[in-house]
Short mmCIF file of C-alpha atoms in Angstrom, two decimals:
data_model
loop_
_atom_site.label_atom_id
_atom_site.label_comp_id
_atom_site.label_asym_id
_atom_site.label_seq_id
_atom_site.Cartn_x
_atom_site.Cartn_y
_atom_site.Cartn_z
CA MET A 1 23.08 -26.99 39.93
CA ILE A 2 21.95 -25.55 43.20
CA LEU A 3 20.96 -21.95 43.59
CA VAL A 4 21.27 -20.32 46.92
CA ILE A 5 19.95 -16.85 47.93
CA GLY A 6 20.53 -15.22 50.99
CA ASP A 7 22.34 -12.56 53.05
CA SER A 8 26.01 -12.23 54.75
CA PHE A 9 25.60 -15.48 56.29
CA THR A 10 25.13 -17.31 52.96
CA TYR A 11 27.67 -14.76 51.14
CA GLY A 12 30.27 -16.03 53.83
CA GLU A 13 31.02 -12.40 55.58
CA GLU A 14 34.10 -12.32 57.60
CA LEU A 15 35.51 -15.63 56.23
CA THR A 16 39.16 -15.53 54.72
CA ASN A 17 38.17 -17.34 51.90
CA ARG A 18 34.35 -17.33 51.17
CA THR A 19 34.55 -18.77 47.72
CA LYS A 20 35.90 -21.94 49.45
CA ASP A 21 34.62 -21.87 53.15
CA ALA A 22 30.95 -20.37 52.84
CA TRP A 23 28.39 -23.11 53.69
CA PRO A 24 26.94 -23.10 49.95
CA PHE A 25 30.40 -24.07 48.65
CA LEU A 26 30.64 -26.91 51.43
CA LEU A 27 27.22 -28.68 50.07
CA SER A 28 28.06 -31.92 48.07
CA PHE A 29 26.68 -30.24 44.89
CA ASP A 30 27.48 -27.77 42.25
CA VAL A 31 26.32 -24.34 43.52
CA LYS A 32 25.43 -21.00 42.44
CA ASN A 33 25.59 -18.63 45.37
CA LEU A 34 23.83 -15.37 45.13
CA GLY A 35 24.18 -14.38 48.83
CA LYS A 36 25.03 -10.74 49.32
CA SER A 37 25.67 -9.01 52.84
CA GLY A 38 22.95 -6.58 53.83
CA SER A 39 20.10 -8.45 51.82
CA SER A 40 16.71 -7.58 52.63
CA LEU A 41 13.76 -10.15 52.55
CA ASP A 42 12.47 -8.04 49.41
CA ARG A 43 15.83 -8.71 47.58
CA ILE A 44 15.75 -12.33 48.46
CA PHE A 45 12.05 -12.74 47.31
CA ARG A 46 12.76 -10.66 44.16
CA LEU A 47 15.89 -12.53 42.96
CA ALA A 48 14.36 -15.83 43.70
CA ILE A 49 11.61 -15.22 41.26
CA GLU A 50 13.95 -13.56 38.66
CA GLU A 51 16.46 -16.21 38.51
CA THR A 52 13.83 -19.28 38.57
CA SER A 53 11.93 -17.42 35.60
CA LYS A 54 15.01 -17.81 33.38
CA GLN A 55 15.93 -21.45 34.23
CA ASN A 56 14.90 -24.48 36.43
CA TYR A 57 17.65 -25.76 39.12
CA GLU A 58 17.98 -28.96 40.55
CA LEU A 59 17.18 -27.17 43.81
CA VAL A 60 16.76 -23.79 45.30
CA ILE A 61 17.73 -22.90 48.70
CA ILE A 62 16.38 -19.64 50.27
CA ALA A 63 18.10 -18.60 53.50
CA TRP A 64 15.74 -15.93 54.76
CA SER A 65 17.14 -13.00 56.74
CA PHE A 66 15.64 -10.90 59.09
CA PRO A 67 12.19 -9.08 58.93
CA ASN A 68 13.25 -5.73 60.44
CA ARG A 69 15.31 -4.91 57.29
CA LEU A 70 14.28 -1.99 55.35
CA GLU A 71 15.62 -1.81 51.83
CA VAL A 72 17.36 1.29 50.48
CA TYR A 73 19.28 1.92 47.54
CA GLU A 74 22.96 3.18 47.32
CA ASP A 75 24.38 4.04 44.01
CA GLY A 76 21.64 2.10 42.36
CA GLU A 77 22.22 -0.88 44.43
CA PRO A 78 19.81 -2.42 47.15
CA THR A 79 21.04 -2.45 50.48
CA CYS A 80 19.39 -2.35 53.94
CA ILE A 81 19.25 -0.94 57.45
CA ASN A 82 17.58 -2.32 60.34
CA THR A 83 16.60 -1.52 64.08
CA GLY A 84 19.55 -0.52 66.21
CA ASN A 85 21.95 -0.45 63.26
CA PHE A 86 21.81 2.93 61.75
CA GLU A 87 24.40 4.64 59.28
CA HIS A 88 24.89 8.26 60.29
CA LYS A 89 23.95 9.45 56.75
CA TYR A 90 20.53 7.94 57.17
CA LYS A 91 19.41 10.82 59.52
CA TRP A 92 15.73 9.79 59.02
CA ALA A 93 16.29 6.11 59.96
CA PRO A 94 15.90 6.26 63.83
CA GLU A 95 12.68 8.56 63.51
CA TYR A 96 11.31 5.95 61.10
CA PHE A 97 11.88 2.95 63.17
CA LYS A 98 10.64 4.78 66.32
CA TYR A 99 7.28 6.02 64.82
CA SER A 100 6.62 4.07 61.47
CA TYR A 101 7.86 0.83 61.85
CA ASP A 102 5.40 -2.04 62.58
CA GLU A 103 7.09 -5.26 63.70
CA ILE A 104 3.72 -7.40 63.38
CA PHE A 105 3.22 -5.77 59.80
CA SER A 106 6.80 -6.61 58.93
CA PHE A 107 6.63 -10.08 60.24
CA ARG A 108 3.24 -10.73 58.52
CA LYS A 109 4.86 -9.53 55.14
CA TRP A 110 7.56 -11.87 55.47
CA PHE A 111 5.13 -14.83 55.93
CA THR A 112 3.32 -13.75 52.78
CA GLN A 113 6.60 -13.90 51.06
CA ILE A 114 7.17 -17.29 52.28
CA LEU A 115 3.99 -18.54 51.32
CA ALA A 116 3.89 -16.76 47.87
CA LEU A 117 7.25 -18.21 47.01
CA GLN A 118 6.42 -21.66 48.36
CA GLY A 119 3.43 -21.63 46.01
CA TYR A 120 5.27 -20.27 42.93
CA PHE A 121 7.99 -22.89 43.38
CA GLU A 122 5.35 -25.63 43.40
CA SER A 123 3.49 -24.28 40.49
CA ILE A 124 6.52 -24.38 38.35
CA ASN A 125 7.83 -27.81 39.57
CA GLN A 126 11.04 -26.04 41.17
CA PRO A 127 12.35 -28.32 43.98
CA TYR A 128 13.20 -25.76 46.82
CA LEU A 129 14.36 -25.61 50.47
CA PHE A 130 14.04 -22.81 52.80
CA CYS A 131 15.80 -21.95 56.15
CA ASN A 132 16.31 -19.03 58.46
CA VAL A 133 19.48 -17.14 59.56
CA ALA A 134 17.84 -17.46 63.06
CA GLY A 135 15.02 -19.67 64.47
CA LEU A 136 11.90 -17.82 65.36
CA LYS A 137 11.78 -18.02 69.02
CA GLY A 138 9.52 -15.21 70.48
CA HIS A 139 8.44 -14.45 67.05
CA TYR A 140 6.81 -17.76 66.75
CA LYS A 141 4.39 -16.69 69.41
CA ILE A 142 3.50 -13.59 67.59
CA ALA A 143 2.94 -15.55 64.39
CA GLN A 144 0.55 -17.77 66.71
CA ASN A 145 -1.34 -15.02 68.16
CA GLU A 146 -1.59 -12.57 65.12
CA PHE A 147 -1.80 -14.76 62.05
CA PRO A 148 -2.13 -18.53 62.55
CA TYR A 149 -3.85 -18.82 59.29
CA LEU A 150 -0.41 -18.12 57.63
CA LEU A 151 1.56 -19.94 60.06
CA ASN A 152 -0.36 -23.10 59.37
CA LYS A 153 0.18 -23.01 55.67
CA VAL A 154 3.98 -23.13 55.84
CA ASN A 155 5.13 -26.57 54.85
CA PRO A 156 7.90 -27.72 57.44
CA LYS A 157 9.11 -30.63 55.29
CA PHE A 158 10.91 -28.13 52.98
CA TYR A 159 11.73 -25.79 55.60
CA ALA A 160 15.15 -26.81 57.38
CA GLY A 161 15.04 -26.18 61.05
CA TRP A 162 11.41 -24.80 61.12
CA PRO A 163 10.59 -22.92 63.17
CA GLN A 164 13.10 -22.80 66.10
CA ASN A 165 16.43 -23.25 64.65
CA GLY A 166 18.38 -21.58 61.85
CA MET A 167 22.03 -20.93 61.05
CA ILE A 168 22.93 -19.22 64.35
CA GLU A 169 21.62 -22.04 66.32
CA TRP A 170 23.41 -24.68 63.94
CA ALA A 171 26.66 -22.85 64.39
CA GLY A 172 26.27 -23.05 68.16
CA ASP A 173 29.13 -21.81 70.24
CA CYS A 174 31.68 -21.90 67.16
CA PRO A 175 33.93 -19.14 66.84
CA ARG A 176 32.43 -15.74 65.27
CA GLY A 177 34.13 -13.04 63.53
CA PRO A 178 33.85 -9.49 65.10
CA ASN A 179 30.65 -8.60 63.64
CA GLY A 180 28.80 -11.96 64.76
CA HIS A 181 29.07 -13.94 61.63
CA PRO A 182 29.99 -17.71 61.86
CA LEU A 183 33.70 -18.59 60.74
CA GLU A 184 34.87 -21.66 59.15
CA LEU A 185 33.56 -24.45 61.70
CA GLY A 186 30.32 -22.50 61.89
CA HIS A 187 29.89 -22.83 58.13
CA GLN A 188 30.79 -26.60 58.12
CA ARG A 189 28.01 -27.16 60.80
CA ILE A 190 25.44 -25.21 58.83
CA ALA A 191 26.40 -27.18 55.63
CA GLN A 192 26.27 -30.48 57.51
CA LYS A 193 22.50 -29.38 58.57
CA ILE A 194 21.49 -28.38 55.22
CA ASN A 195 22.96 -31.55 53.53
CA GLU A 196 21.19 -33.82 56.15
CA HIS A 197 17.77 -32.01 55.27
CA ILE A 198 18.28 -32.38 51.61
CA ARG A 199 18.90 -36.02 51.91
CA ASN A 200 16.09 -36.53 54.47
CA ILE A 201 13.49 -35.23 52.06
CA SER A 202 15.02 -36.86 48.98
CA ARG A 203 15.50 -33.49 47.17
CA LEU A 204 18.54 -34.64 45.42
CA SER A 205 20.43 -38.02 45.23
#
């Protein structure tokens, strides 16, 4: 079984039938999809450790979200807010992102999570594959300038699309829902790219 962890792009937000058409279910394997809308990097990282401490999977696919997401809790469940997308009930959010949010710090934290999970999976012989919702683009230059020592440790062999392409680029100009999520054709193209990478690195037969 393959374990997939990610955010709304992995969950299948805005699809009519996400349990049929979301890209994890279009892979050529039996899948456990733990994608959840509004997932932060912290949730993805935490859940990856928790799940793989219980059992070993044929493959774990980590679909990283965006570094600018701040995890908060609603009714005991983690959700997140990000720059430019504030719920009215979070009156403090605009002030936080204006005065306290540090993009370079958040980006560096994400890289440490990538490397920590990469090392953890290798230490327990857990096959894995990483990918992003979106390619790094300008953020790649930030990494080159601010922390090249971290950037150079990322293993591109097990990182689909690294560093410039992610699900948004793979879906291309396919139709999207009102909130920007890929619809059926977009998920088909994402699944195709993931399947190609799995075959290329011989992660599964």
